PDB file of C-alpha atoms and ligand atoms in Angstrom:
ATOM      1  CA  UNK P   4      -1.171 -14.087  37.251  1.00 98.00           C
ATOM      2  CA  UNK P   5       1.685 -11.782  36.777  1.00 98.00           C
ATOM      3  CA  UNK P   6       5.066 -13.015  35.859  1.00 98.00           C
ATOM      4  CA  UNK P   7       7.909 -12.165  37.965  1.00 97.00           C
ATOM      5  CA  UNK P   8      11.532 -14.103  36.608  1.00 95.00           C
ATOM      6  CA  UNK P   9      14.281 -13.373  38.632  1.00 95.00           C
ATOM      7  CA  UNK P  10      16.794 -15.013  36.647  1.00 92.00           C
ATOM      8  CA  UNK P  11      19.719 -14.465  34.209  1.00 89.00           C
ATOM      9  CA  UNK P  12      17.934 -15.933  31.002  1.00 83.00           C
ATOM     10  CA  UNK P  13      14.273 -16.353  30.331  1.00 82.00           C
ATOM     11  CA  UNK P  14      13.122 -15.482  27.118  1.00 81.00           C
ATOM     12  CA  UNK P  15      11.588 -12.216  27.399  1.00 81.00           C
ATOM     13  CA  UNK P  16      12.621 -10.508  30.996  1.00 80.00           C
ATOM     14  CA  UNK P  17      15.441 -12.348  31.730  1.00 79.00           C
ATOM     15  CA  UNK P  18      18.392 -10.076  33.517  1.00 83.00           C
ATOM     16  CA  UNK P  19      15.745  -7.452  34.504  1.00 84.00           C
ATOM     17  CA  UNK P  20      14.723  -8.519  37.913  1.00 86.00           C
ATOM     18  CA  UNK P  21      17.662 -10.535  39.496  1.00 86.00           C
ATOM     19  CA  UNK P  22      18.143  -7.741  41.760  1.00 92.00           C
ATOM     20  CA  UNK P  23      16.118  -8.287  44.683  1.00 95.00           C
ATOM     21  CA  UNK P  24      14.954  -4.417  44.935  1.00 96.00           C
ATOM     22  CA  UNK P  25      13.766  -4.643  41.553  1.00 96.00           C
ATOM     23  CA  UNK P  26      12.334  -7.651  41.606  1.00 97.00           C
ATOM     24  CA  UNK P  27      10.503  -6.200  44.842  1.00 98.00           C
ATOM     25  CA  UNK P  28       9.755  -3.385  42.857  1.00 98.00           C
ATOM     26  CA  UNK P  29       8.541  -4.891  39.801  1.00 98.00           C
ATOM     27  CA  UNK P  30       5.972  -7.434  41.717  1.00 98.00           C
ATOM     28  CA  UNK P  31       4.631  -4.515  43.340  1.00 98.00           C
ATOM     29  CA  UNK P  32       3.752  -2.790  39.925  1.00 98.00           C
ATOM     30  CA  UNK P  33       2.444  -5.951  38.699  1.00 98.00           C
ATOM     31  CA  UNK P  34      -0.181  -6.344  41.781  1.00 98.00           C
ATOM     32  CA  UNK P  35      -0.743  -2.447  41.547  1.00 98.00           C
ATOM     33  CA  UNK P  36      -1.980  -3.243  37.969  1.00 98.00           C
ATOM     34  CA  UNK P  37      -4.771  -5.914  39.503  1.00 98.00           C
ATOM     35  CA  UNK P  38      -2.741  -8.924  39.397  1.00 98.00           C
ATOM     36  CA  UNK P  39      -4.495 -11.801  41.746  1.00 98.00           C
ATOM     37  CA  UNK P  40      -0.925 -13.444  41.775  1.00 98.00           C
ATOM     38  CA  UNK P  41       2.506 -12.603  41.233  1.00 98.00           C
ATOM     39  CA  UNK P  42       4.169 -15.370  40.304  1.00 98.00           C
ATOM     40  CA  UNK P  43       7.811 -15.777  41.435  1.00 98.00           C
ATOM     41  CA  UNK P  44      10.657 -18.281  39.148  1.00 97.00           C
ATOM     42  CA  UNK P  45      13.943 -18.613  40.045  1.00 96.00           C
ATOM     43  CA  UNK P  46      14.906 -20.853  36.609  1.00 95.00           C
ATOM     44  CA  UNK P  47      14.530 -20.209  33.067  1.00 91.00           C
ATOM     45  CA  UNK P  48      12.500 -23.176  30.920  1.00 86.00           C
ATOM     46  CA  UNK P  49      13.128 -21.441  27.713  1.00 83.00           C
ATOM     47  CA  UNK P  50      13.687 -24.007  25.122  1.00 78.00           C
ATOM     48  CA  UNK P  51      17.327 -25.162  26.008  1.00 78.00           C
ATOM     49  CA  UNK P  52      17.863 -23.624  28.546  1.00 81.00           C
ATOM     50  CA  UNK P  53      20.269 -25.106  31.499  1.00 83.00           C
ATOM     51  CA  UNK P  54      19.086 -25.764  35.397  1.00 89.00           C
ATOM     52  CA  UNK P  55      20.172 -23.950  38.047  1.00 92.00           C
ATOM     53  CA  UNK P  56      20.941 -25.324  41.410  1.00 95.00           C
ATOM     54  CA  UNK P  57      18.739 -25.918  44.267  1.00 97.00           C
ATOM     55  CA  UNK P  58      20.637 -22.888  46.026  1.00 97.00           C
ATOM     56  CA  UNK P  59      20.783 -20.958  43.486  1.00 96.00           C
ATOM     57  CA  UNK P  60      16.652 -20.868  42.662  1.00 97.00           C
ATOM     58  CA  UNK P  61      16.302 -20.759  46.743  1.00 97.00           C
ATOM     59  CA  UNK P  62      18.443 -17.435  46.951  1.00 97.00           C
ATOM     60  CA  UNK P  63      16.644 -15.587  43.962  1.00 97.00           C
ATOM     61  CA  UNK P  64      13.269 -16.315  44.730  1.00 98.00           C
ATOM     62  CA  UNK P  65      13.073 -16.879  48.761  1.00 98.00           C
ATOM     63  CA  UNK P  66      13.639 -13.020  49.781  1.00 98.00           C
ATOM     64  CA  UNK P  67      11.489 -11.497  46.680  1.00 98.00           C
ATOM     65  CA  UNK P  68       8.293 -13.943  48.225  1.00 98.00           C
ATOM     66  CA  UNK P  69       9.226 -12.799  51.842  1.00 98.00           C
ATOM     67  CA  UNK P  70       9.540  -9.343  50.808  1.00 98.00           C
ATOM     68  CA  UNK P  71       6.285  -9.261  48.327  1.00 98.00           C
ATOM     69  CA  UNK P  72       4.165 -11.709  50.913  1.00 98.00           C
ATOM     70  CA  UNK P  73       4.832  -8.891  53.907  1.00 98.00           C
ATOM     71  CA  UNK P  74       3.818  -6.329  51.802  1.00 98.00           C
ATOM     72  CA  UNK P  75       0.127  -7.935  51.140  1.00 98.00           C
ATOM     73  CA  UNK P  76       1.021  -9.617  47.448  1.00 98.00           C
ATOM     74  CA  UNK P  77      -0.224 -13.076  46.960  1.00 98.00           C
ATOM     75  CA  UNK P  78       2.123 -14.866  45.566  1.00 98.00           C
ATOM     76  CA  UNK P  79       2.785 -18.210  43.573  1.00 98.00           C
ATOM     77  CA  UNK P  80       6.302 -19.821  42.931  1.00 98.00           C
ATOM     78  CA  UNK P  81       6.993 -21.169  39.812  1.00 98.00           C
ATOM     79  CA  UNK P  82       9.259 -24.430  40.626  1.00 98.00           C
ATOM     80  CA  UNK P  83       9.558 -27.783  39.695  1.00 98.00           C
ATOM     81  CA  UNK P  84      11.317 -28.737  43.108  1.00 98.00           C
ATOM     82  CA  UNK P  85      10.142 -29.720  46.038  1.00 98.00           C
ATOM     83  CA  UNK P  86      12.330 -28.139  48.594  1.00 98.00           C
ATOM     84  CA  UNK P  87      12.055 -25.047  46.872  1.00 98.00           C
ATOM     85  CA  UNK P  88       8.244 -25.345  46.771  1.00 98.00           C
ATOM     86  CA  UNK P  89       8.186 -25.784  50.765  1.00 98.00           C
ATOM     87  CA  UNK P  90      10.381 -22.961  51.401  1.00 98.00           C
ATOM     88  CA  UNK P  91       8.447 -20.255  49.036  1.00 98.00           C
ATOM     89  CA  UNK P  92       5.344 -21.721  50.937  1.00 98.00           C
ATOM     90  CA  UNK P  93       7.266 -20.772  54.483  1.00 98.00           C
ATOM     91  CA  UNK P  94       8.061 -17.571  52.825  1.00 98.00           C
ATOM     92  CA  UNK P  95       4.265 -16.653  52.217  1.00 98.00           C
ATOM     93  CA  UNK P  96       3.349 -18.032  48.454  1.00 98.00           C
ATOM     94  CA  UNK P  97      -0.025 -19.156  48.188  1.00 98.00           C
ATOM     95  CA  UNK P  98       0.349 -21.580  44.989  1.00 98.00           C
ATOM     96  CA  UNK P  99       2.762 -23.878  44.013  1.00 98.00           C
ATOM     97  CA  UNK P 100       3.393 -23.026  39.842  1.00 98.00           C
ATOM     98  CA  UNK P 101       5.022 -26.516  38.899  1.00 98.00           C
ATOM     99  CA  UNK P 102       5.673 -26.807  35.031  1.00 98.00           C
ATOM    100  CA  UNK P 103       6.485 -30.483  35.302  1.00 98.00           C
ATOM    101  CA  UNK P 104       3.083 -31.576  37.132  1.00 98.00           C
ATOM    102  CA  UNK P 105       4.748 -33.288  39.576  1.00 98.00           C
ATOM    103  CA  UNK P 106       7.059 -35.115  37.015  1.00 98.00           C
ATOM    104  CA  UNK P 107      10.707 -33.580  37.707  1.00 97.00           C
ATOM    105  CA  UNK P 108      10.915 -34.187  41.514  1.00 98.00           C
ATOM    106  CA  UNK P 109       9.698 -37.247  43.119  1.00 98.00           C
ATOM    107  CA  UNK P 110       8.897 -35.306  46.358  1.00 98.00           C
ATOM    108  CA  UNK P 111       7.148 -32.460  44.824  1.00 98.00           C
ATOM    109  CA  UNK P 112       3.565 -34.138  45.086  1.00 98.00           C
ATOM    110  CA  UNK P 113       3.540 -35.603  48.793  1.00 98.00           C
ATOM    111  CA  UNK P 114       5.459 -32.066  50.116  1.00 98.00           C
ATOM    112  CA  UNK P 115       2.278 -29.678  48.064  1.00 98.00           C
ATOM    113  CA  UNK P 116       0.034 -32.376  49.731  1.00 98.00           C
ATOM    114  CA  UNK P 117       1.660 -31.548  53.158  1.00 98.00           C
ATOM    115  CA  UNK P 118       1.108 -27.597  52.524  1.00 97.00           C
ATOM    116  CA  UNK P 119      -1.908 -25.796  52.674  1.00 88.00           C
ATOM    117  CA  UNK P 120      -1.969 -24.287  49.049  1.00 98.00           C
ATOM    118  CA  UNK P 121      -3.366 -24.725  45.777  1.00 98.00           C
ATOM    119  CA  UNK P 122      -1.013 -26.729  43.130  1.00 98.00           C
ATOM    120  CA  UNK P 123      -0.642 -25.996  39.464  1.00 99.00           C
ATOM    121  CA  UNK P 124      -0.053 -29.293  37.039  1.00 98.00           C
ATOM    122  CA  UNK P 125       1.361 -27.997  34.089  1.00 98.00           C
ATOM    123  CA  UNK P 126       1.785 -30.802  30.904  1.00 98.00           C
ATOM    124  CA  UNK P 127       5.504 -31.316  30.239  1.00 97.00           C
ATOM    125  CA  UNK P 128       7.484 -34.401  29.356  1.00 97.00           C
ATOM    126  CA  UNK P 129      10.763 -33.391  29.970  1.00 94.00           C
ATOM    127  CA  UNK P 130      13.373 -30.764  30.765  1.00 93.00           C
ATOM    128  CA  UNK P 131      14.382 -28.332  28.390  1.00 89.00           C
ATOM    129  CA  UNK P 132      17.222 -28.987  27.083  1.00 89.00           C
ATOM    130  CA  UNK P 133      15.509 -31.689  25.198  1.00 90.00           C
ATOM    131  CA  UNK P 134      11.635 -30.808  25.282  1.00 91.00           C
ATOM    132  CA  UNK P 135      11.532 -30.115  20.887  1.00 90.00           C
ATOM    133  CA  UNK P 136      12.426 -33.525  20.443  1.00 94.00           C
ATOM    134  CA  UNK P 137       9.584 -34.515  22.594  1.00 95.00           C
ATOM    135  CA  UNK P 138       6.886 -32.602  20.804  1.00 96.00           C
ATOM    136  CA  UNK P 139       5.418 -35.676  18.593  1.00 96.00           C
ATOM    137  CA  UNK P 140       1.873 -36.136  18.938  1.00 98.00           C
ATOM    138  CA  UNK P 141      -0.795 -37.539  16.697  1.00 98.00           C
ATOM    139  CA  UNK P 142      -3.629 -35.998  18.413  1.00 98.00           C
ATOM    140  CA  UNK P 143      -2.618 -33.291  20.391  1.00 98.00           C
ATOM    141  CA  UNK P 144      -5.434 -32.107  22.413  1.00 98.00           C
ATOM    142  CA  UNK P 145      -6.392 -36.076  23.611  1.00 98.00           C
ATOM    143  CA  UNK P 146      -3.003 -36.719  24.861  1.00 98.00           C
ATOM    144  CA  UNK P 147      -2.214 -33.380  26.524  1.00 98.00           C
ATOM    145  CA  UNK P 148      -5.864 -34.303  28.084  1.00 98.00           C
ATOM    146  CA  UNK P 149      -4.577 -37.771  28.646  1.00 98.00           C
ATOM    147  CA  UNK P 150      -1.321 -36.711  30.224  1.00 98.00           C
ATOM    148  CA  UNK P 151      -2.880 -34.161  32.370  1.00 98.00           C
ATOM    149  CA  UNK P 152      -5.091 -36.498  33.423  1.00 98.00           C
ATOM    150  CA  UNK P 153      -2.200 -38.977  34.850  1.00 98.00           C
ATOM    151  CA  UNK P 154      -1.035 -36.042  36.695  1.00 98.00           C
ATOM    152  CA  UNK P 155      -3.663 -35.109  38.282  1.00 98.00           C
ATOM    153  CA  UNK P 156      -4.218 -38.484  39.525  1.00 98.00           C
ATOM    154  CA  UNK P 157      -0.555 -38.685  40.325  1.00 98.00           C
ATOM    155  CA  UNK P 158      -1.652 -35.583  42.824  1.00 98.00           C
ATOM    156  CA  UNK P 159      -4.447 -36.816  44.351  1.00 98.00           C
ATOM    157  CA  UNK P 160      -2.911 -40.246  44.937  1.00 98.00           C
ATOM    158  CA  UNK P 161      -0.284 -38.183  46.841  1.00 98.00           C
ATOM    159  CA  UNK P 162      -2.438 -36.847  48.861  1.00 98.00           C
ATOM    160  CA  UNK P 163      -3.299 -33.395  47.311  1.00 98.00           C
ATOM    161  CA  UNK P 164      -7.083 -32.209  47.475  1.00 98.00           C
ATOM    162  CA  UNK P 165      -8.432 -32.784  44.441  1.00 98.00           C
ATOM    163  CA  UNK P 166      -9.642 -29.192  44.941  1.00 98.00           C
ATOM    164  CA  UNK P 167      -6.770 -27.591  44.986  1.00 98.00           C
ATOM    165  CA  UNK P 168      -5.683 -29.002  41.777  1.00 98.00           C
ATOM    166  CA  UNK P 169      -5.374 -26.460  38.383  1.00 98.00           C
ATOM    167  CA  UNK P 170      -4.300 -27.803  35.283  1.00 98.00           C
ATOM    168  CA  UNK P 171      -2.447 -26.073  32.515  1.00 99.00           C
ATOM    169  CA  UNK P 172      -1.748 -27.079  28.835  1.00 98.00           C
ATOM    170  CA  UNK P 173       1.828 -25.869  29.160  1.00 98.00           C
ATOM    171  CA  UNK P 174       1.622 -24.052  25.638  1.00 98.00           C
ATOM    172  CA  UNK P 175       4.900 -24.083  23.753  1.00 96.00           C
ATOM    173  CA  UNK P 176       6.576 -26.984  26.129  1.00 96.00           C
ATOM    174  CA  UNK P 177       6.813 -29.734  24.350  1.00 96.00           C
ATOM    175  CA  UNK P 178       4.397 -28.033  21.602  1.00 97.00           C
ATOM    176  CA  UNK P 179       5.298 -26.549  17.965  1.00 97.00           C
ATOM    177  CA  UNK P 180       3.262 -23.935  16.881  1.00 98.00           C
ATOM    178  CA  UNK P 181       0.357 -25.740  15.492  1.00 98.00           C
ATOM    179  CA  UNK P 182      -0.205 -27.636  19.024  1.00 98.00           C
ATOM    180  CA  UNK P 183      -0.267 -24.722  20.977  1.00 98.00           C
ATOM    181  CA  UNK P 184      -3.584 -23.509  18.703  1.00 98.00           C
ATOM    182  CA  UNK P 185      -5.092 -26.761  18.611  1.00 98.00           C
ATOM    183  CA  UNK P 186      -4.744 -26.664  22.201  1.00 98.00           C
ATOM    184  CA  UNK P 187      -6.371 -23.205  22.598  1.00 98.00           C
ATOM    185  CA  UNK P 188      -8.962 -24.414  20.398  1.00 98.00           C
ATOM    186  CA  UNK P 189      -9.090 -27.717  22.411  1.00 98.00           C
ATOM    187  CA  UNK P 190      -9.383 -26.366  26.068  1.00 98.00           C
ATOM    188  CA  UNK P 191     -12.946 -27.292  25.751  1.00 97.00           C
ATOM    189  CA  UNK P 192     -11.709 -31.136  26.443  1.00 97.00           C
ATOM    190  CA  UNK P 193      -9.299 -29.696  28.946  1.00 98.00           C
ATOM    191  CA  UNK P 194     -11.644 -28.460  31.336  1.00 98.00           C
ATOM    192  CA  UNK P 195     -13.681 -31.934  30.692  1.00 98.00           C
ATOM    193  CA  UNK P 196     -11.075 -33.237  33.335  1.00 98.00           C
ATOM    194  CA  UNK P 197     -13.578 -30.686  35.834  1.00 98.00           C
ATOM    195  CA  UNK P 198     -10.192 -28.704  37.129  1.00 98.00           C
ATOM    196  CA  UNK P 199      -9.793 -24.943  36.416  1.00 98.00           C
ATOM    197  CA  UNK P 200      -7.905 -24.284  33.688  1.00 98.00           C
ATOM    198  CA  UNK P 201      -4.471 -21.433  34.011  1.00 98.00           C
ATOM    199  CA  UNK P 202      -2.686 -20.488  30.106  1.00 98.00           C
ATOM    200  CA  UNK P 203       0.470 -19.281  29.299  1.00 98.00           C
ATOM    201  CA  UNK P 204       0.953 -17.338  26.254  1.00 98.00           C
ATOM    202  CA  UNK P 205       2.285 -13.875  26.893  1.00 98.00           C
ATOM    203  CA  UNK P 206       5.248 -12.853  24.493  1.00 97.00           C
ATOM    204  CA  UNK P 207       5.150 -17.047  23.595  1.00 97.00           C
ATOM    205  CA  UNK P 208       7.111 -17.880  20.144  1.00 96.00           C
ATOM    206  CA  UNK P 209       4.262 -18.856  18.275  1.00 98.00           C
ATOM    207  CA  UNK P 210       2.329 -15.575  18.486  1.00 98.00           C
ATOM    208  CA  UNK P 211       5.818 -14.052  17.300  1.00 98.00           C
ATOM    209  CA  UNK P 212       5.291 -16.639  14.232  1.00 97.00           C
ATOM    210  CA  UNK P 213       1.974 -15.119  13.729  1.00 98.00           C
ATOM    211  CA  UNK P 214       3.057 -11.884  13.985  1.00 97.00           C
ATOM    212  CA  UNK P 215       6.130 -11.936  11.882  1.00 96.00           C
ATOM    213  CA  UNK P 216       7.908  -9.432  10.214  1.00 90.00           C
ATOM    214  CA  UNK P 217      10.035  -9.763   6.914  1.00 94.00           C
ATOM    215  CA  UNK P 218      12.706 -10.212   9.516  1.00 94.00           C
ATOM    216  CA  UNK P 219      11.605 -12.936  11.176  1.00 96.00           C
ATOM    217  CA  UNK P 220       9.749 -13.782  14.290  1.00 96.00           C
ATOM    218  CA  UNK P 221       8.175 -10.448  15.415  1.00 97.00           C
ATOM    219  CA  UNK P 222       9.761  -9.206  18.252  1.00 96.00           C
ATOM    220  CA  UNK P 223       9.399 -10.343  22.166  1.00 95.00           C
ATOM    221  CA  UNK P 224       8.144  -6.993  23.685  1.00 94.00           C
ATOM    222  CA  UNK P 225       5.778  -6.486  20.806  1.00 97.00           C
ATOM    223  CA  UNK P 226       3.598  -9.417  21.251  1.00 98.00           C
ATOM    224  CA  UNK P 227       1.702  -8.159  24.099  1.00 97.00           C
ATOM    225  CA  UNK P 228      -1.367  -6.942  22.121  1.00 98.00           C
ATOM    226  CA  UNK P 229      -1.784 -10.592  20.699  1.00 98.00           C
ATOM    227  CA  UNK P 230      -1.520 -12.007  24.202  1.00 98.00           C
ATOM    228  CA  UNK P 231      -4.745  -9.837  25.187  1.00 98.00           C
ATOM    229  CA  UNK P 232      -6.857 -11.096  22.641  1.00 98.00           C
ATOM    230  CA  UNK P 233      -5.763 -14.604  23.257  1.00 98.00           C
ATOM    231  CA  UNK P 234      -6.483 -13.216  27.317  1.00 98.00           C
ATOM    232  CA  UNK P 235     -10.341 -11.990  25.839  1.00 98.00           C
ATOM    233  CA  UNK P 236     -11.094 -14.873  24.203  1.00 98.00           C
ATOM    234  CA  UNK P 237     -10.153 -16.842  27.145  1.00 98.00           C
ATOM    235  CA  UNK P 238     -11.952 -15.254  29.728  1.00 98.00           C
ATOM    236  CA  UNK P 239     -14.579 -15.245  28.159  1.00 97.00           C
ATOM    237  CA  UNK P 240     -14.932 -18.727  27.496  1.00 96.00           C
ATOM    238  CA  UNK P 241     -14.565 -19.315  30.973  1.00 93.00           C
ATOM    239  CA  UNK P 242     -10.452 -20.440  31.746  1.00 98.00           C
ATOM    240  CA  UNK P 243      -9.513 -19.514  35.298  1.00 98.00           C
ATOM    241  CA  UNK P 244      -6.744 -17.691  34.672  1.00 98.00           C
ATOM    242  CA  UNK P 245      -3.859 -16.536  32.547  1.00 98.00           C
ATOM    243  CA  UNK P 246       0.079 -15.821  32.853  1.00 98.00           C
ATOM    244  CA  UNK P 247       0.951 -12.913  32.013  1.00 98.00           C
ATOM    245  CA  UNK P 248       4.196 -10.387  31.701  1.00 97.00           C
ATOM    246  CA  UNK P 249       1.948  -7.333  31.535  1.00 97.00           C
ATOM    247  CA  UNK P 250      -1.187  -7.462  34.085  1.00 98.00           C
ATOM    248  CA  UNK P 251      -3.394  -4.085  32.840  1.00 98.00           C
ATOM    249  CA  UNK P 252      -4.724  -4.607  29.342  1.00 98.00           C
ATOM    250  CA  UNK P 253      -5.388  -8.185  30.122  1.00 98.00           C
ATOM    251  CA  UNK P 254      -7.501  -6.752  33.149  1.00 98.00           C
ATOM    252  CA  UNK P 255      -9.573  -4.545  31.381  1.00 98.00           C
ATOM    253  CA  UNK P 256      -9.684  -7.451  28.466  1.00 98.00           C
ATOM    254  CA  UNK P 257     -11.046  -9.984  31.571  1.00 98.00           C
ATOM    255  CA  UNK P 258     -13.050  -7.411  32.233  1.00 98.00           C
ATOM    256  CA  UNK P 259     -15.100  -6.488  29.321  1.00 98.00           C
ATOM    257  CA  UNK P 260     -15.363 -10.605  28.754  1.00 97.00           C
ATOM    258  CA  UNK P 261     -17.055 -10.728  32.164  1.00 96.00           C
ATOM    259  CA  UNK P 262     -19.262  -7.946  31.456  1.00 96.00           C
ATOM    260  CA  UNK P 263     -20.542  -8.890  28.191  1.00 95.00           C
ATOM    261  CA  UNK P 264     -21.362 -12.046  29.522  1.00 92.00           C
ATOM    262  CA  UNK P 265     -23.405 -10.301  32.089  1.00 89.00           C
ATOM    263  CA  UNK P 266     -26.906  -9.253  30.794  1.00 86.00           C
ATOM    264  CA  UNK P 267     -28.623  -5.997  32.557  1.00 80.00           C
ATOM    265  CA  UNK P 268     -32.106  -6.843  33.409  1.00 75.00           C
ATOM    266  CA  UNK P 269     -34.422  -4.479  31.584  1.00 75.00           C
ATOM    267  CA  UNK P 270     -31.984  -2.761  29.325  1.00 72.00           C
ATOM    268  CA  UNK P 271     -30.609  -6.143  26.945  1.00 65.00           C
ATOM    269  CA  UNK P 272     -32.410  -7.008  23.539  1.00 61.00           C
TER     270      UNK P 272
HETATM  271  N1  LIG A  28       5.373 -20.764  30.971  1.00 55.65           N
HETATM  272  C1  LIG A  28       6.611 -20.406  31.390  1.00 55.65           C
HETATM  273  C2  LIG A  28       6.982 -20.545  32.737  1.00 55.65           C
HETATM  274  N2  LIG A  28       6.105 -21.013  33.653  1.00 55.65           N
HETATM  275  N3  LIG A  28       3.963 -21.813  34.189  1.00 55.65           N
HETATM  276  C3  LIG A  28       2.739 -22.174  33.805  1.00 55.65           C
HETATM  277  N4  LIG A  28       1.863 -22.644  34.719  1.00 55.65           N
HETATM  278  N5  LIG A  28       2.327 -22.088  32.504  1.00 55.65           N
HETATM  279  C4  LIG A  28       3.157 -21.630  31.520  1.00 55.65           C
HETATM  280  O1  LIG A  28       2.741 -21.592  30.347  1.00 55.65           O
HETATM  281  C5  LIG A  28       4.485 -21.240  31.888  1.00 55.65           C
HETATM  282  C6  LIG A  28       4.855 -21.352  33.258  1.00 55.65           C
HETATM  283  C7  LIG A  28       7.592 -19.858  30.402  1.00 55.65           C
HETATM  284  O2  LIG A  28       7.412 -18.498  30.217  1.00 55.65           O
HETATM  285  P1  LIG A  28       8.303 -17.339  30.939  1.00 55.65           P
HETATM  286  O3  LIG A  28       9.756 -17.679  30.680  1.00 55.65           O
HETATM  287  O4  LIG A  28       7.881 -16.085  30.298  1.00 55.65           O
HETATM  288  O5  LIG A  28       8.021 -17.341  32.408  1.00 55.65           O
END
């Protein structure tokens, strides 16, 4: 899944794609590259970040989906509202992206149930101007399972095929450093909940903490080589997808997973 902000802020591309030629543009590059989905948000969830308005999300991401759905791309909106989910959907997207599982807009669960597309439950417990406050846990991986769990019951109840359910840890909402890699080394009890499993890690802050430099943090742009191996390991222990901001390496990474899990009759040891 290829990322695709058109907004002012996020963390690593905001300002870049607003323009709805570029945005075009840059979706385009990101399925010529293999994405599966390009996946369209109209509102930063950077730590502390402010919401935009329902208008405001509508106008940046409605024309990109129209634009990249007519052109072949299949697309996902990442939203945590409702009307904003059904008009992507009427635009062309494929997949609802919703980082609040449901838990940000009452109507968001019974509208996905009314469209014919699969739904992405993210784990979050609240908005982002306040989500670090809400990253206590005592066991991380249980209660993200726990949570996720809720969620996806919260879907179904509303009518959503259990089927079409995918379920996402939500790495670094909510989540220091140290949850999001007890998480990654948890998605074992993830996946017990018998959904696929989608990650987000690309350019995330704790692989900048990994990474640092005697500066600080290492850098946004230069934590892309981290986010393949995290996309290798990954694929090859079986998760259905990953987010990405750069769709090539982590191709030929998914790739070489696949592969080596693929014995050739006659020619393996
Ligand atoms: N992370 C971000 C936004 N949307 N959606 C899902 N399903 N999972 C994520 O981890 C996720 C997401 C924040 O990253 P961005 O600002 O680079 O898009």
């Amino acid at each position: 899944m290829g990322i695709l902000n058109v907004t002012p802020d996020s963390f690593s591309d905001g300002g870049e794609f607003l323009d709805v030629d570029a945005a075009v543009a840059h979706g385009l590059a990101l399925s010529g590259e293999g994405a599966d989905l390009v996946d369209v948000g109209g509102e930063s969830t950077r730590p502390g970040a402010q919401r935009a308005s329902v208008e405001t999300e509508l106008a940046r991401v409605v024309p990109v989906i129209a634009r990249l759905s007519a052109a072949g791309v299949r697309v996902s909106v990442d939203t945590m509202r409702a009307q904003v989910a059904a008009a992507a959907v009427g635009a062309g997207a494929v997949l609802v992206n919703d980082v609040s599982g449901g838990l940000a807009d009452s109507d968001m669960l019974p509208t996905v149930a009314g469209l014919d597309v699969d739904y992405v439950a993210m784990h979050w417990r609240g908005h982002s101007d306040r989500m670090a406050d809400l990253a206590t846990y005592t066991d991380v991986v249980a209660e993200v399972t726990e949570e996720l769990a809720d969620r996806l019951w919260a879907a179904v109840t509303a009518g959503v095929k259990p089927g079409r359910v995918i379920l996402d840890p939500g790495l670094g909402f909510a989540k220091t450093a140290e949850h999001n890699w007890a998480l990654l080394r948890g998605l074992d009890h993830l996946a017990g909940l018998g959904r696929p499993l989608l990650v987000g890690a690309s350019r995330k802050r704790f692989l900048g903490e990994l990474l640092a430099v005697p500066t600080g943090p290492r850098p946004v742009r230069e934590r892309d080589d981290a986010g393949v191996a995290i996309t290798a390991l990954l694929a090859a222990s079986g998760v259905w997808g990953v987010r990405t901001h750069t769709v090539r390496a982590h191709r030929d990474a998914i790739a070489v997973a696949a592969r080596m899990s693929t014995p050739t009759i006659g020619t393996d040891r």
